Structure formats: structure tokens, C-alpha cells
PDB file of C-alpha atoms in Angstrom:
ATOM      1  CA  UNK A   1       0.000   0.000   0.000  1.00 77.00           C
ATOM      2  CA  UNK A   2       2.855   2.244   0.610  1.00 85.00           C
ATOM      3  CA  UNK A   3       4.505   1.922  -2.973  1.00 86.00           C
ATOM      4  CA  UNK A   4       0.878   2.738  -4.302  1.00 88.00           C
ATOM      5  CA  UNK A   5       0.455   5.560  -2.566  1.00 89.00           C
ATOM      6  CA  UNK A   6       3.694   6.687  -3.547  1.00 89.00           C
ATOM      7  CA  UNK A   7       2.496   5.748  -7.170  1.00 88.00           C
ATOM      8  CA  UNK A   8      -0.392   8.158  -7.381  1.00 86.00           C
ATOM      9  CA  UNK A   9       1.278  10.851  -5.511  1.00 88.00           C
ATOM     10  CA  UNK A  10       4.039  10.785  -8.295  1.00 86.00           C
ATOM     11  CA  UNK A  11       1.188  10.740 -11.069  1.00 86.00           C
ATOM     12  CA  UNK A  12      -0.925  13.786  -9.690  1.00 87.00           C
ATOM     13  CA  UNK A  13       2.566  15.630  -9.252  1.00 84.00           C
ATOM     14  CA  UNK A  14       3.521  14.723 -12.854  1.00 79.00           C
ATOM     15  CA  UNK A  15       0.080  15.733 -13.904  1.00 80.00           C
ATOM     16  CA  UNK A  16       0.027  19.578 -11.860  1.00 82.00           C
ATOM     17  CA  UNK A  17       3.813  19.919 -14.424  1.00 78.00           C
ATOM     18  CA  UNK A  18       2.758  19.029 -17.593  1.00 71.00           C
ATOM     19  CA  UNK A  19      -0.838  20.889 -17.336  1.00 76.00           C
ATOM     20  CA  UNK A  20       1.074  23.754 -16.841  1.00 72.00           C
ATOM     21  CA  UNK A  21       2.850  22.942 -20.689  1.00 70.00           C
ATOM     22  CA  UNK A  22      -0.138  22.268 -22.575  1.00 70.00           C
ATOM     23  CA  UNK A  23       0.863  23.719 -25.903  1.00 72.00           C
ATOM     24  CA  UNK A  24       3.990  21.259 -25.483  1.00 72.00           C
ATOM     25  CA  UNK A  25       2.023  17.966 -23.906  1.00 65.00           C
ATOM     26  CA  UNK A  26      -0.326  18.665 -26.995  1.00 73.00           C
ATOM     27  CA  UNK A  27       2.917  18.471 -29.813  1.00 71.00           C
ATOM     28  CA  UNK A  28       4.141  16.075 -27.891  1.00 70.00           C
ATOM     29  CA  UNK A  29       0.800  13.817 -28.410  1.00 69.00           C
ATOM     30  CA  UNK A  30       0.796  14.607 -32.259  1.00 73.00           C
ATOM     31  CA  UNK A  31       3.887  13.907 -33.170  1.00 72.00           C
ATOM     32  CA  UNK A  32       3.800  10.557 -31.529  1.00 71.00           C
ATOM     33  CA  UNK A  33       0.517   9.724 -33.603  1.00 70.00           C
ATOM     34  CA  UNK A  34       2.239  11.345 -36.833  1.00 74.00           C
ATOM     35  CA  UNK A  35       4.794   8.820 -35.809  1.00 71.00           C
ATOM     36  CA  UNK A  36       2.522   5.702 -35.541  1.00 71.00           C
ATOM     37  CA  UNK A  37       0.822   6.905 -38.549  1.00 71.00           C
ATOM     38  CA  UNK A  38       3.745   6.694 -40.957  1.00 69.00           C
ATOM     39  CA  UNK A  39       4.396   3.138 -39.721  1.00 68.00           C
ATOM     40  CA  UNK A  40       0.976   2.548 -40.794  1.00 70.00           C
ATOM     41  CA  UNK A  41       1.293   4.260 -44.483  1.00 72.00           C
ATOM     42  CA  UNK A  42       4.857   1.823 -44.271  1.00 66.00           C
ATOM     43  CA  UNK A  43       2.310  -1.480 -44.076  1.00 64.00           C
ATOM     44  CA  UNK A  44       0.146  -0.324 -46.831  1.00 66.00           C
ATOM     45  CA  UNK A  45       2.818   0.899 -48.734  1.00 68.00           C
ATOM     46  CA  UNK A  46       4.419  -2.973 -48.587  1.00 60.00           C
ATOM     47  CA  UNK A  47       0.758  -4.275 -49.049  1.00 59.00           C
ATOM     48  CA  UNK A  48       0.063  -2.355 -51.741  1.00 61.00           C
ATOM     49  CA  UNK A  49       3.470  -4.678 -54.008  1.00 57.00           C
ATOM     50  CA  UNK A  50       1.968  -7.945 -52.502  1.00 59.00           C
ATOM     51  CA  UNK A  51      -1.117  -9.192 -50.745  1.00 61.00           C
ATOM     52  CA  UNK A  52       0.265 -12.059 -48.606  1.00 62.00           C
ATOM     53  CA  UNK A  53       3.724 -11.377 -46.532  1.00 68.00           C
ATOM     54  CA  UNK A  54       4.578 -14.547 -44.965  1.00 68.00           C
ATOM     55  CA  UNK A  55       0.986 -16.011 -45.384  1.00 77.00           C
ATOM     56  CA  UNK A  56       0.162 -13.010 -43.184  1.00 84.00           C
ATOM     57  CA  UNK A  57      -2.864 -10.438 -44.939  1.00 87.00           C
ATOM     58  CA  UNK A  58      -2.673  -6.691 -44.389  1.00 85.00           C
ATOM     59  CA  UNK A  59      -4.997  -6.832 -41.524  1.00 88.00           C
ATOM     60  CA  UNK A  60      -3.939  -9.369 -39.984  1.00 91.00           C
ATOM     61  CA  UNK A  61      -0.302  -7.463 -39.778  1.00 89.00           C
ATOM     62  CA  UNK A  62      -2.067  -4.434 -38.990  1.00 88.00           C
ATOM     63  CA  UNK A  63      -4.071  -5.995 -35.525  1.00 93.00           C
ATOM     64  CA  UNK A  64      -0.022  -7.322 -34.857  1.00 92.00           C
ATOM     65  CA  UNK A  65       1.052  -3.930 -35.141  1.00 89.00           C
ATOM     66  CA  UNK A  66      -2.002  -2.316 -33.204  1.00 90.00           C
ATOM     67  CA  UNK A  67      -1.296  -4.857 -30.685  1.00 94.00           C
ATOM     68  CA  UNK A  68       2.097  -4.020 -30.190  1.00 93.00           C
ATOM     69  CA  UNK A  69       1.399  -0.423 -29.290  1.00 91.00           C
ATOM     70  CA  UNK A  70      -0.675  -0.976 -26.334  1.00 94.00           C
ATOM     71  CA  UNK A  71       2.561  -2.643 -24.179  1.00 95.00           C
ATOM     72  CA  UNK A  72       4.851  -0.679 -26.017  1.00 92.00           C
ATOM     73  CA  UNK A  73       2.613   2.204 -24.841  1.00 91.00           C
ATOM     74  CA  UNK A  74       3.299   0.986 -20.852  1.00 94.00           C
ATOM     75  CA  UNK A  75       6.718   0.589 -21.380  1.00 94.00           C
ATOM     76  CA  UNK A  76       7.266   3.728 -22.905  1.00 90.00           C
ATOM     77  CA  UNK A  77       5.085   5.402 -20.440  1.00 90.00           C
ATOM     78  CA  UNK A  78       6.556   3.559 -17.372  1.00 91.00           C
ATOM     79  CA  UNK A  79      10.553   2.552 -18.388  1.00 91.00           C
ATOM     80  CA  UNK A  80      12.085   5.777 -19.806  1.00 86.00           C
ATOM     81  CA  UNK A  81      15.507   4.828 -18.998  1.00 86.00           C
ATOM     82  CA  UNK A  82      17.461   5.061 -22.282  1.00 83.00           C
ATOM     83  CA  UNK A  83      20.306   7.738 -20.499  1.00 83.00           C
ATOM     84  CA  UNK A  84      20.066   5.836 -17.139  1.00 86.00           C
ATOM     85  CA  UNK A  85      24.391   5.348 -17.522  1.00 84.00           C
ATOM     86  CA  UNK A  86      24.427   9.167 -18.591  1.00 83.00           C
ATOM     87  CA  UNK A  87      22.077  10.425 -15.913  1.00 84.00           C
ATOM     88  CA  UNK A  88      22.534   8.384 -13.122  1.00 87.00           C
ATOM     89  CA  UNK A  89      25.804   6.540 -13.018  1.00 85.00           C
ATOM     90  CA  UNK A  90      28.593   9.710 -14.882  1.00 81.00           C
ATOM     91  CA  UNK A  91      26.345  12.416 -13.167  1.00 83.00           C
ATOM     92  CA  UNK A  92      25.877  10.314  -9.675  1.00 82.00           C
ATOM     93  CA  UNK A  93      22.144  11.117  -9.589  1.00 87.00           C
ATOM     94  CA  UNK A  94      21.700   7.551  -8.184  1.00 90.00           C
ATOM     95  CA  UNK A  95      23.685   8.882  -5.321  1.00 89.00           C
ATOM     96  CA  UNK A  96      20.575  10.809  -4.685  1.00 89.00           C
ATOM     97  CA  UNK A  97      17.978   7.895  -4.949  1.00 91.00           C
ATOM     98  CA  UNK A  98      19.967   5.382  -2.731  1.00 90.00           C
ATOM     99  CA  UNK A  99      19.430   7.871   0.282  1.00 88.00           C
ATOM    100  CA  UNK A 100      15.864   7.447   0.009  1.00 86.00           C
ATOM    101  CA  UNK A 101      13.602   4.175   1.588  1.00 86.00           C
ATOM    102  CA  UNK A 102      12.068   3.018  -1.482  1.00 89.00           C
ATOM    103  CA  UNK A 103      13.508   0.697  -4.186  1.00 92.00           C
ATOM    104  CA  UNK A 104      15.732   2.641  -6.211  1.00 93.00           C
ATOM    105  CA  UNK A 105      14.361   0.924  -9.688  1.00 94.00           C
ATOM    106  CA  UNK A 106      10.916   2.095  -8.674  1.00 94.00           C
ATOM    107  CA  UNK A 107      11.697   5.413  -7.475  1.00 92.00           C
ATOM    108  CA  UNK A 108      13.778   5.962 -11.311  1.00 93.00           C
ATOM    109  CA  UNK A 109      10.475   4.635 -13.131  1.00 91.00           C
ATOM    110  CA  UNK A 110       8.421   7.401 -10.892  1.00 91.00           C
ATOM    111  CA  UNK A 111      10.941   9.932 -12.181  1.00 89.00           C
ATOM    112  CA  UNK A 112      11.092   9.465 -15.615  1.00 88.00           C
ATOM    113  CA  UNK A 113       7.449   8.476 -16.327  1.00 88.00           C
ATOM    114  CA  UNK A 114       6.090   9.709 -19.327  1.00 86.00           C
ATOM    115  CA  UNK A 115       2.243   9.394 -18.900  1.00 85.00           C
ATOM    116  CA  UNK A 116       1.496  10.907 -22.532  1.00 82.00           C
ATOM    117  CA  UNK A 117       3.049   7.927 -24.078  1.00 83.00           C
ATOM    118  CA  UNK A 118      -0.264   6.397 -22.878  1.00 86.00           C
ATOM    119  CA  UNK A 119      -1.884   7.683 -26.104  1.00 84.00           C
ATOM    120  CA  UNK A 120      -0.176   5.218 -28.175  1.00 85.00           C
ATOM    121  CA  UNK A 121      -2.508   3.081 -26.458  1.00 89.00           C
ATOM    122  CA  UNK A 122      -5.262   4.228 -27.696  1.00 87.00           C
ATOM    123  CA  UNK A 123      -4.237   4.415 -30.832  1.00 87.00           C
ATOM    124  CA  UNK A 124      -3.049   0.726 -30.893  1.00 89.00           C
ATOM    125  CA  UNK A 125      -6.934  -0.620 -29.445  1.00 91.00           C
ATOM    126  CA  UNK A 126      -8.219   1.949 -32.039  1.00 88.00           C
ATOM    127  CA  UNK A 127      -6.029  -0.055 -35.059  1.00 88.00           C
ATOM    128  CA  UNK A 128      -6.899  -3.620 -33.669  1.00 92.00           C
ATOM    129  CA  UNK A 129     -10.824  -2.472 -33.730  1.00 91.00           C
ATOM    130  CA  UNK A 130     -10.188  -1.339 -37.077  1.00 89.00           C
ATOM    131  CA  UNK A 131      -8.347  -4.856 -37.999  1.00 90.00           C
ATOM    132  CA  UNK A 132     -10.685  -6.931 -36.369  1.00 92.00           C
ATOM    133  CA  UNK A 133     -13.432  -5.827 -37.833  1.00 93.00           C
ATOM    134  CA  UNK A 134     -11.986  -6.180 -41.433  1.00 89.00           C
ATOM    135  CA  UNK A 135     -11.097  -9.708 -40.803  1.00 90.00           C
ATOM    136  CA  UNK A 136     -14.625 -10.520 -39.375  1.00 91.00           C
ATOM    137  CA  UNK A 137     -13.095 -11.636 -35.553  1.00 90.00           C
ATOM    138  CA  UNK A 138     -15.244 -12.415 -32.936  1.00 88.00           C
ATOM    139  CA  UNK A 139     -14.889 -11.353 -29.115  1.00 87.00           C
ATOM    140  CA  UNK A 140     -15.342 -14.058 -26.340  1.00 90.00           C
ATOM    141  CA  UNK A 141     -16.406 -13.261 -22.944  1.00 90.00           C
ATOM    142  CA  UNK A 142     -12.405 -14.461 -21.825  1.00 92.00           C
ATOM    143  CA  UNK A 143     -10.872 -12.297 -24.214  1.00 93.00           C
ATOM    144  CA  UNK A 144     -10.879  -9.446 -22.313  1.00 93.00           C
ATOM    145  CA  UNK A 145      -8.686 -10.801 -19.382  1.00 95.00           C
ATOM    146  CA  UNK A 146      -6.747 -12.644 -21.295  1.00 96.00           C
ATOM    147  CA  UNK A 147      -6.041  -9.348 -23.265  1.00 96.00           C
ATOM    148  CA  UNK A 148      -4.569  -7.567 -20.346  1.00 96.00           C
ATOM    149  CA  UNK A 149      -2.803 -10.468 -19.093  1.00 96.00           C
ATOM    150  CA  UNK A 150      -1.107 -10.599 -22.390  1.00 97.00           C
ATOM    151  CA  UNK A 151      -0.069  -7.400 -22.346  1.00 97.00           C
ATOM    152  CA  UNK A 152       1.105  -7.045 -19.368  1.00 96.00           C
ATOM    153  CA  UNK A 153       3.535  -9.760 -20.185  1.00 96.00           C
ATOM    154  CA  UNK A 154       4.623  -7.829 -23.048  1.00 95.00           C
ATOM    155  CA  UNK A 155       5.257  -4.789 -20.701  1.00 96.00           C
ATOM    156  CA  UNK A 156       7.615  -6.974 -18.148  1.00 96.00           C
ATOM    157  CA  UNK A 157       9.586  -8.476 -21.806  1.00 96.00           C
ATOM    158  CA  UNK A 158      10.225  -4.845 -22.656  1.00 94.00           C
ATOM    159  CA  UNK A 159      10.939  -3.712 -19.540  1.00 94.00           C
ATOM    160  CA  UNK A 160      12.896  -6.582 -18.654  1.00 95.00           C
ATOM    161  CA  UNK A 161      14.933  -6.307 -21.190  1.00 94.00           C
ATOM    162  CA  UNK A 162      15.641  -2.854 -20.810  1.00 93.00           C
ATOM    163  CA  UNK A 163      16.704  -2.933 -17.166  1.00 94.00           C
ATOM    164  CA  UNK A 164      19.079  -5.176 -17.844  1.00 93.00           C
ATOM    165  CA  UNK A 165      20.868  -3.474 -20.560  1.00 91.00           C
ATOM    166  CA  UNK A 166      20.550  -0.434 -18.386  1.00 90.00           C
ATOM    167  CA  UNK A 167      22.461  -3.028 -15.541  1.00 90.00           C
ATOM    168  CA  UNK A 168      25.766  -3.069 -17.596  1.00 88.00           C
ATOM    169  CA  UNK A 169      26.559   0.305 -16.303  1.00 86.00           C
ATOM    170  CA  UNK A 170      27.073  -0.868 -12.944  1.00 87.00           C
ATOM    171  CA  UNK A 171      29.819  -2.734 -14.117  1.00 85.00           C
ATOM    172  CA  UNK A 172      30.650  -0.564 -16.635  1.00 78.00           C
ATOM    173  CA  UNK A 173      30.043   2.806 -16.844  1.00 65.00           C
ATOM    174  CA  UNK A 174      31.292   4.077 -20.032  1.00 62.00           C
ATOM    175  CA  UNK A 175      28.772   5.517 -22.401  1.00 63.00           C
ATOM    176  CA  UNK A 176      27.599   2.579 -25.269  1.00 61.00           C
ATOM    177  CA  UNK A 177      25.237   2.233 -27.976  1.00 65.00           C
ATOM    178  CA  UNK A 178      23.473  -0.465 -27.252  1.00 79.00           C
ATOM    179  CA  UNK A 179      20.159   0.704 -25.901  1.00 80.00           C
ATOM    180  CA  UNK A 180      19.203   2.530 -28.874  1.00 77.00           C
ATOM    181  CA  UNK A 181      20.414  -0.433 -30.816  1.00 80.00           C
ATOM    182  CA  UNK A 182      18.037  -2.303 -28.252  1.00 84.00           C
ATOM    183  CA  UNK A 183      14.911   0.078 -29.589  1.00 81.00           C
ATOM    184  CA  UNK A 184      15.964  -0.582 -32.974  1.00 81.00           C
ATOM    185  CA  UNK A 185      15.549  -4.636 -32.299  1.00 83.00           C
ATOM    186  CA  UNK A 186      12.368  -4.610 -30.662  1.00 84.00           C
ATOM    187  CA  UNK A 187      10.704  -2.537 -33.536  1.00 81.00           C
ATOM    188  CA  UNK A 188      10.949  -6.366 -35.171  1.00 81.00           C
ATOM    189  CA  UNK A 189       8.359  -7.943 -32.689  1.00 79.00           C
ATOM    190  CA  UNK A 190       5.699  -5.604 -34.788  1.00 80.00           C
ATOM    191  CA  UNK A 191       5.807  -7.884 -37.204  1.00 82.00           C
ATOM    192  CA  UNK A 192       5.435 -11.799 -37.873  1.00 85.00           C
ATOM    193  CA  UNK A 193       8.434 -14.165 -36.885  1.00 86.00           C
ATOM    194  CA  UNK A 194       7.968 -16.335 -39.814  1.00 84.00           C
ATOM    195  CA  UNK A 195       8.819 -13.506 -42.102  1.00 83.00           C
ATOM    196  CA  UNK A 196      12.342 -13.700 -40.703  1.00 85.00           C
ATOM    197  CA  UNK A 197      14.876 -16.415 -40.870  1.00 86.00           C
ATOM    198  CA  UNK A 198      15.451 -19.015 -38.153  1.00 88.00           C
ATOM    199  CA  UNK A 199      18.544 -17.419 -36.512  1.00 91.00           C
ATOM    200  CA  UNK A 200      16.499 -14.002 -36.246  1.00 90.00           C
ATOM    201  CA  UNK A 201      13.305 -15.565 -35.466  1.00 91.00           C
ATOM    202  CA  UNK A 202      14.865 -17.880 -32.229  1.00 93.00           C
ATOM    203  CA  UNK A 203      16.284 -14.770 -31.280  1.00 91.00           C
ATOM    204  CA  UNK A 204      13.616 -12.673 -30.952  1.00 92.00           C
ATOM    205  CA  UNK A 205      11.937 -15.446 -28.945  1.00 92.00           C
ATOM    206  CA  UNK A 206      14.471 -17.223 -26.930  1.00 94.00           C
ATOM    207  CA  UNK A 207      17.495 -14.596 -26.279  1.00 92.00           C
ATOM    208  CA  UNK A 208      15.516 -10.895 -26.751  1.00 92.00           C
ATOM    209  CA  UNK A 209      11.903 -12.196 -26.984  1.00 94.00           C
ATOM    210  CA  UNK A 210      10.525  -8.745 -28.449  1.00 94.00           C
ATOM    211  CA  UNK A 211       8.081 -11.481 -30.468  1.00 93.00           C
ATOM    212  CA  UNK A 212       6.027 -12.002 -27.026  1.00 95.00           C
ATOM    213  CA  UNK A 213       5.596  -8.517 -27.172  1.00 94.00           C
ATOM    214  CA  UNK A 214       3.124  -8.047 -30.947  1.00 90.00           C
ATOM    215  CA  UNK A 215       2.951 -11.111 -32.919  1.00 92.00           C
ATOM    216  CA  UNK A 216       2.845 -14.231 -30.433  1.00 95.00           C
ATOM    217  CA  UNK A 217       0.204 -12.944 -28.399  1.00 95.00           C
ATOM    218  CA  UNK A 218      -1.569 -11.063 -30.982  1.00 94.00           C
ATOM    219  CA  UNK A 219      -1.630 -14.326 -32.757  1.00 93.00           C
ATOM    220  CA  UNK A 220      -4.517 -15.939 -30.060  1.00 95.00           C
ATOM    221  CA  UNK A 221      -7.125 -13.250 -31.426  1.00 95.00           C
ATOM    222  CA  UNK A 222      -5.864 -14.111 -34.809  1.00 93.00           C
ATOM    223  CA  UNK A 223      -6.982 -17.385 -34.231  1.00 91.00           C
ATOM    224  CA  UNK A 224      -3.770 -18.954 -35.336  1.00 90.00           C
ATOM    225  CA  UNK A 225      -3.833 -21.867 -33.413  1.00 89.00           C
ATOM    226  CA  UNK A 226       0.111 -23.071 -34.146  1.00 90.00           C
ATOM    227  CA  UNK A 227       1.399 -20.099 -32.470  1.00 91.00           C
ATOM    228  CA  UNK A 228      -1.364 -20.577 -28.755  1.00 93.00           C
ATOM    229  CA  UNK A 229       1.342 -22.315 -27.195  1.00 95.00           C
ATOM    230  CA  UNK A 230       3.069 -19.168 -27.500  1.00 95.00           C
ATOM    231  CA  UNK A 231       1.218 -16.393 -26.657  1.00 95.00           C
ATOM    232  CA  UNK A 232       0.076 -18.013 -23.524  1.00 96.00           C
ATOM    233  CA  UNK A 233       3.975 -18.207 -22.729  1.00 96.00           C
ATOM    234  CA  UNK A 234       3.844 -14.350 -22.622  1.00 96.00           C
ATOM    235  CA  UNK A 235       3.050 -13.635 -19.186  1.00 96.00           C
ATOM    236  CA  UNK A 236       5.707 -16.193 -18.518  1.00 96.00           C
ATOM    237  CA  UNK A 237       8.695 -14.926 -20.441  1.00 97.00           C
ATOM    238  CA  UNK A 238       7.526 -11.224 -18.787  1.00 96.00           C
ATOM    239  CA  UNK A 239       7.455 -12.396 -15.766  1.00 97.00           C
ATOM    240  CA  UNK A 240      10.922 -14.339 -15.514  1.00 97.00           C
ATOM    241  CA  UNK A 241      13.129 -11.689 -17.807  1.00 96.00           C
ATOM    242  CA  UNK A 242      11.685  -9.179 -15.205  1.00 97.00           C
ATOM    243  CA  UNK A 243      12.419 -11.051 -12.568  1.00 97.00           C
ATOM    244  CA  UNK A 244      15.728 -11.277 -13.855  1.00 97.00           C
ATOM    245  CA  UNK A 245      16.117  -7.438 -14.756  1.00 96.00           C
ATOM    246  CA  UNK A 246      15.274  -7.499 -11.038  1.00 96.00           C
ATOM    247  CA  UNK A 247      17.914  -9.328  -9.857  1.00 96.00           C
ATOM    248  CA  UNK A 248      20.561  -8.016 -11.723  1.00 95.00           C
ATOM    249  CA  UNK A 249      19.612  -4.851 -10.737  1.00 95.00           C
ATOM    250  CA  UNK A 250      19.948  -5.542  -6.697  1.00 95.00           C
ATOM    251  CA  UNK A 251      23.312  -7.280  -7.740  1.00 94.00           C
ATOM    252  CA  UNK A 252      24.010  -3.818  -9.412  1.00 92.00           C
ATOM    253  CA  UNK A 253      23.259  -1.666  -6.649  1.00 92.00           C
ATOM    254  CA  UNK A 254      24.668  -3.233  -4.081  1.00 90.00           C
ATOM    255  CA  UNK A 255      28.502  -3.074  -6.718  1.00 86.00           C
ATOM    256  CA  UNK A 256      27.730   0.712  -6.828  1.00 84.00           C
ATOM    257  CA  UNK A 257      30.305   2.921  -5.286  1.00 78.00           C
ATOM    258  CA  UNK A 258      29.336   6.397  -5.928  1.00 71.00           C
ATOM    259  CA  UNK A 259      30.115   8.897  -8.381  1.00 65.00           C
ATOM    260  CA  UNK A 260      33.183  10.328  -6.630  1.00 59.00           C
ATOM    261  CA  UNK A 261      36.145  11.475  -8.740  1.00 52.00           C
TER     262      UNK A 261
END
């Protein structure tokens, strides 16, 4: 109960700052749908040379792709730690969270929330409603929870992943590439793993499973019954790479000497 409390009083704080920037939480908003809107136009644009990709249809690709925003949304919203080395390890800002009694991961996801990310949410349920009703799919009474169980699985694969790559700079705080290499791979869970080769494709299940994120679980309300096995494992990947992330985060912590010259 504490941590939640903590939780909202972060949010209505965060809310009081950027109400005070409207003009700029409004551009802000736009440009992220002019963003997801141009990876649209890219789908048609590949659609409109072919009208199978994999033995996937447009739609179909399009629901993936709408499903993929909605835990990309929470991560985004939630995990906004691409300069964690920068920030927190070269300019010893995490000098400042260890003095405090809450978990230093949580208290860094409370700081660098970005609640307007949220909108991508939308935006994804608004493309799977458009999808779904172009392929004709019907809505069971269980797909609603098993909706949000799925993507909160996604959520904990992103953000496990991402936690650990931000881990490395306990051990080694130089500045590196990697994490916006990292956004650059999980752009490929958008779209079907069958499209790919096998090397990519047990990759992006097995060793950075961005796939659990769009396609496998997107795949149950596709009614593509060879992939069930797999989308059901999403809440299971998210919750052990999290747990992970986790771990190697406490391990990082307690390695962490301060940012003393």
C-alpha cells in the first residue's frame, strides 16, 4: 500500500507539471501519432506490391502492429531509462535515490514516467478495432482478461529487457550504444516471426523475446492456433526476464560505489 500511494502521488505531481505545458504535452501527443501513422502508411505501402507477406494479410499485420502499441505504450510510459548510464551513473544522480527508503528501480520509473506515451494506447486498441473488424473476428467473454494479461507480459519483456541493458553500467560505466540499438531490435516484434529467418526468429523469442511482445500474443485473437502455445507463454517470459532485470539490478546496486572522482 505504501509503494501505491507513492504511485499516485508521483502521477498527480507529474500531472500539476505538464498541465502547466499544454501547448507542449499537446505536440508532444501529435507527433507521436504522426509517428505511428507513418508506420501505418509503411504497411500499406508494402501491401500495396503484394497481398500475402509470410501467409500473413494486411490486416492481420495491422491488428499485430495495433497490438504491439498498447505494451509498447506501458513501457514507454513507465521505463524511460534510455540515459540511465548518462544520468545516473557519470552524473551520480543515483547517489541521490539510494538515500531514500524506497527501491531505487521504482523510485527511477516514478521519475522518468512519461504518462502521454499512454496515447499510443489508444491508438493501438483503435487499429486492432479497425483490424478486427476487417477480418470478421469475434470477441469471447475471456478475451478481455486474457487481453490484459497478455499485455502485461509484453510490458515486463520490454521492460525486462531494458533494465538489464541499463544493468551493464554498474559494471561498466562508459557511455555505449546499445540501448538505442536495443529500440531498434524490438521494432521487429511488430511484425510476424515467420517472415524472418530461423537465426532471427529464435532470437527474438528465446534470447531478446521482443516477439512475445506483438505477434505471439496477438496471434490468439488471430486465431492462429500453431502459435497458442506461445502467446500463452507471454506472461511467462515477462514475468521471468523481469524477474531477472530485477535481480541483476539488486546485484548492481549493491557493486555501486558512488560517483566520486
Amino acid at each position: 500500500m505504501f509503494y501505491i500511494a507513492i504511485f499516485f502521488q508521483y502521477v498527480a505531481q507529474y500531472m500539476k507539471t505538464r498541465m502547466q505545458y499544454r501547448a507542449d504535452l499537446f505536440v508532444e501527443i501529435l507527433s507521436d501519432l504522426l509517428f505511428q501513422a507513418v508506420n501505418l502508411i509503411f504497411i500499406l505501402v508494402v501491401f500495396g506490391h503484394t497481398t500475402l507477406l509470410g501467409g500473413w494479410t494486411r490486416d492481420e499485420i495491422i491488428f499485430i502492429y495495433g497490438f504491439f502499441l498498447v505494451p509498447y505504450a506501458l513501457f514507454s510510459s513507465f521505463f524511460n531509462i534510455w540515459d540511465f548510464n548518462e544520468r545516473y551513473i557519470v552524473k551520480g544522480e543515483l547517489d541521490r535515490i539510494l538515500t531514500r527508503p524506497i527501491h531505487s528501480l521504482f523510485q527511477i520509473v516514478l521519475e522518468r514516467m512519461e504518462l502521454e506515451s499512454l496515447f499510443e494506447a489508444v491508438t493501438g486498441i483503435a487499429v486492432m478495432i479497425y483490424a478486427g473488424n476487417s477480418l470478421g473476428l469475434e470477441i469471447s467473454w475471456t478475451d478481455p482478461f486474457l487481453f490484459f494479461l497478455f499485455v502485461i507480459g509484453g510490458m515486463l519483456v520490454y521492460g525486462g529487457i531494458f533494465v538489464m541493458i541499463a544493468c551493464i553500467s554498474f559494471w561498466a560505466d562508459a557511455r555505449t550504444s546499445i540501448m538505442p540499438m536495443m529500440y531498434n531490435i524490438g521494432n521487429y516484434g511488430r511484425y510476424p516471426v515467420d517472415i524472418y529467418n530461423s537465426v532471427i526468429r529464435f532470437v527474438l523469442t528465446w534470447v531478446l523475446p521482443f516477439a512475445f511482445v506483438g505477434v505471439y500474443p496477438a496471434s490468439y485473437f488471430l486465431g492462429k492456433e500453431e502459435w497458442f502455445l506461445y502467446s500463452f507463454l507471454t506472461p511467462v517470459i515477462g514475468i521471468v526476464f523481469f524477474s531477472i532485470s530485477i535481480l541483476a539490478w539488486n546485484s548492481g546496486v549493491k557493486r555501486y560505489r558512488g560517483a566520486g572522482n
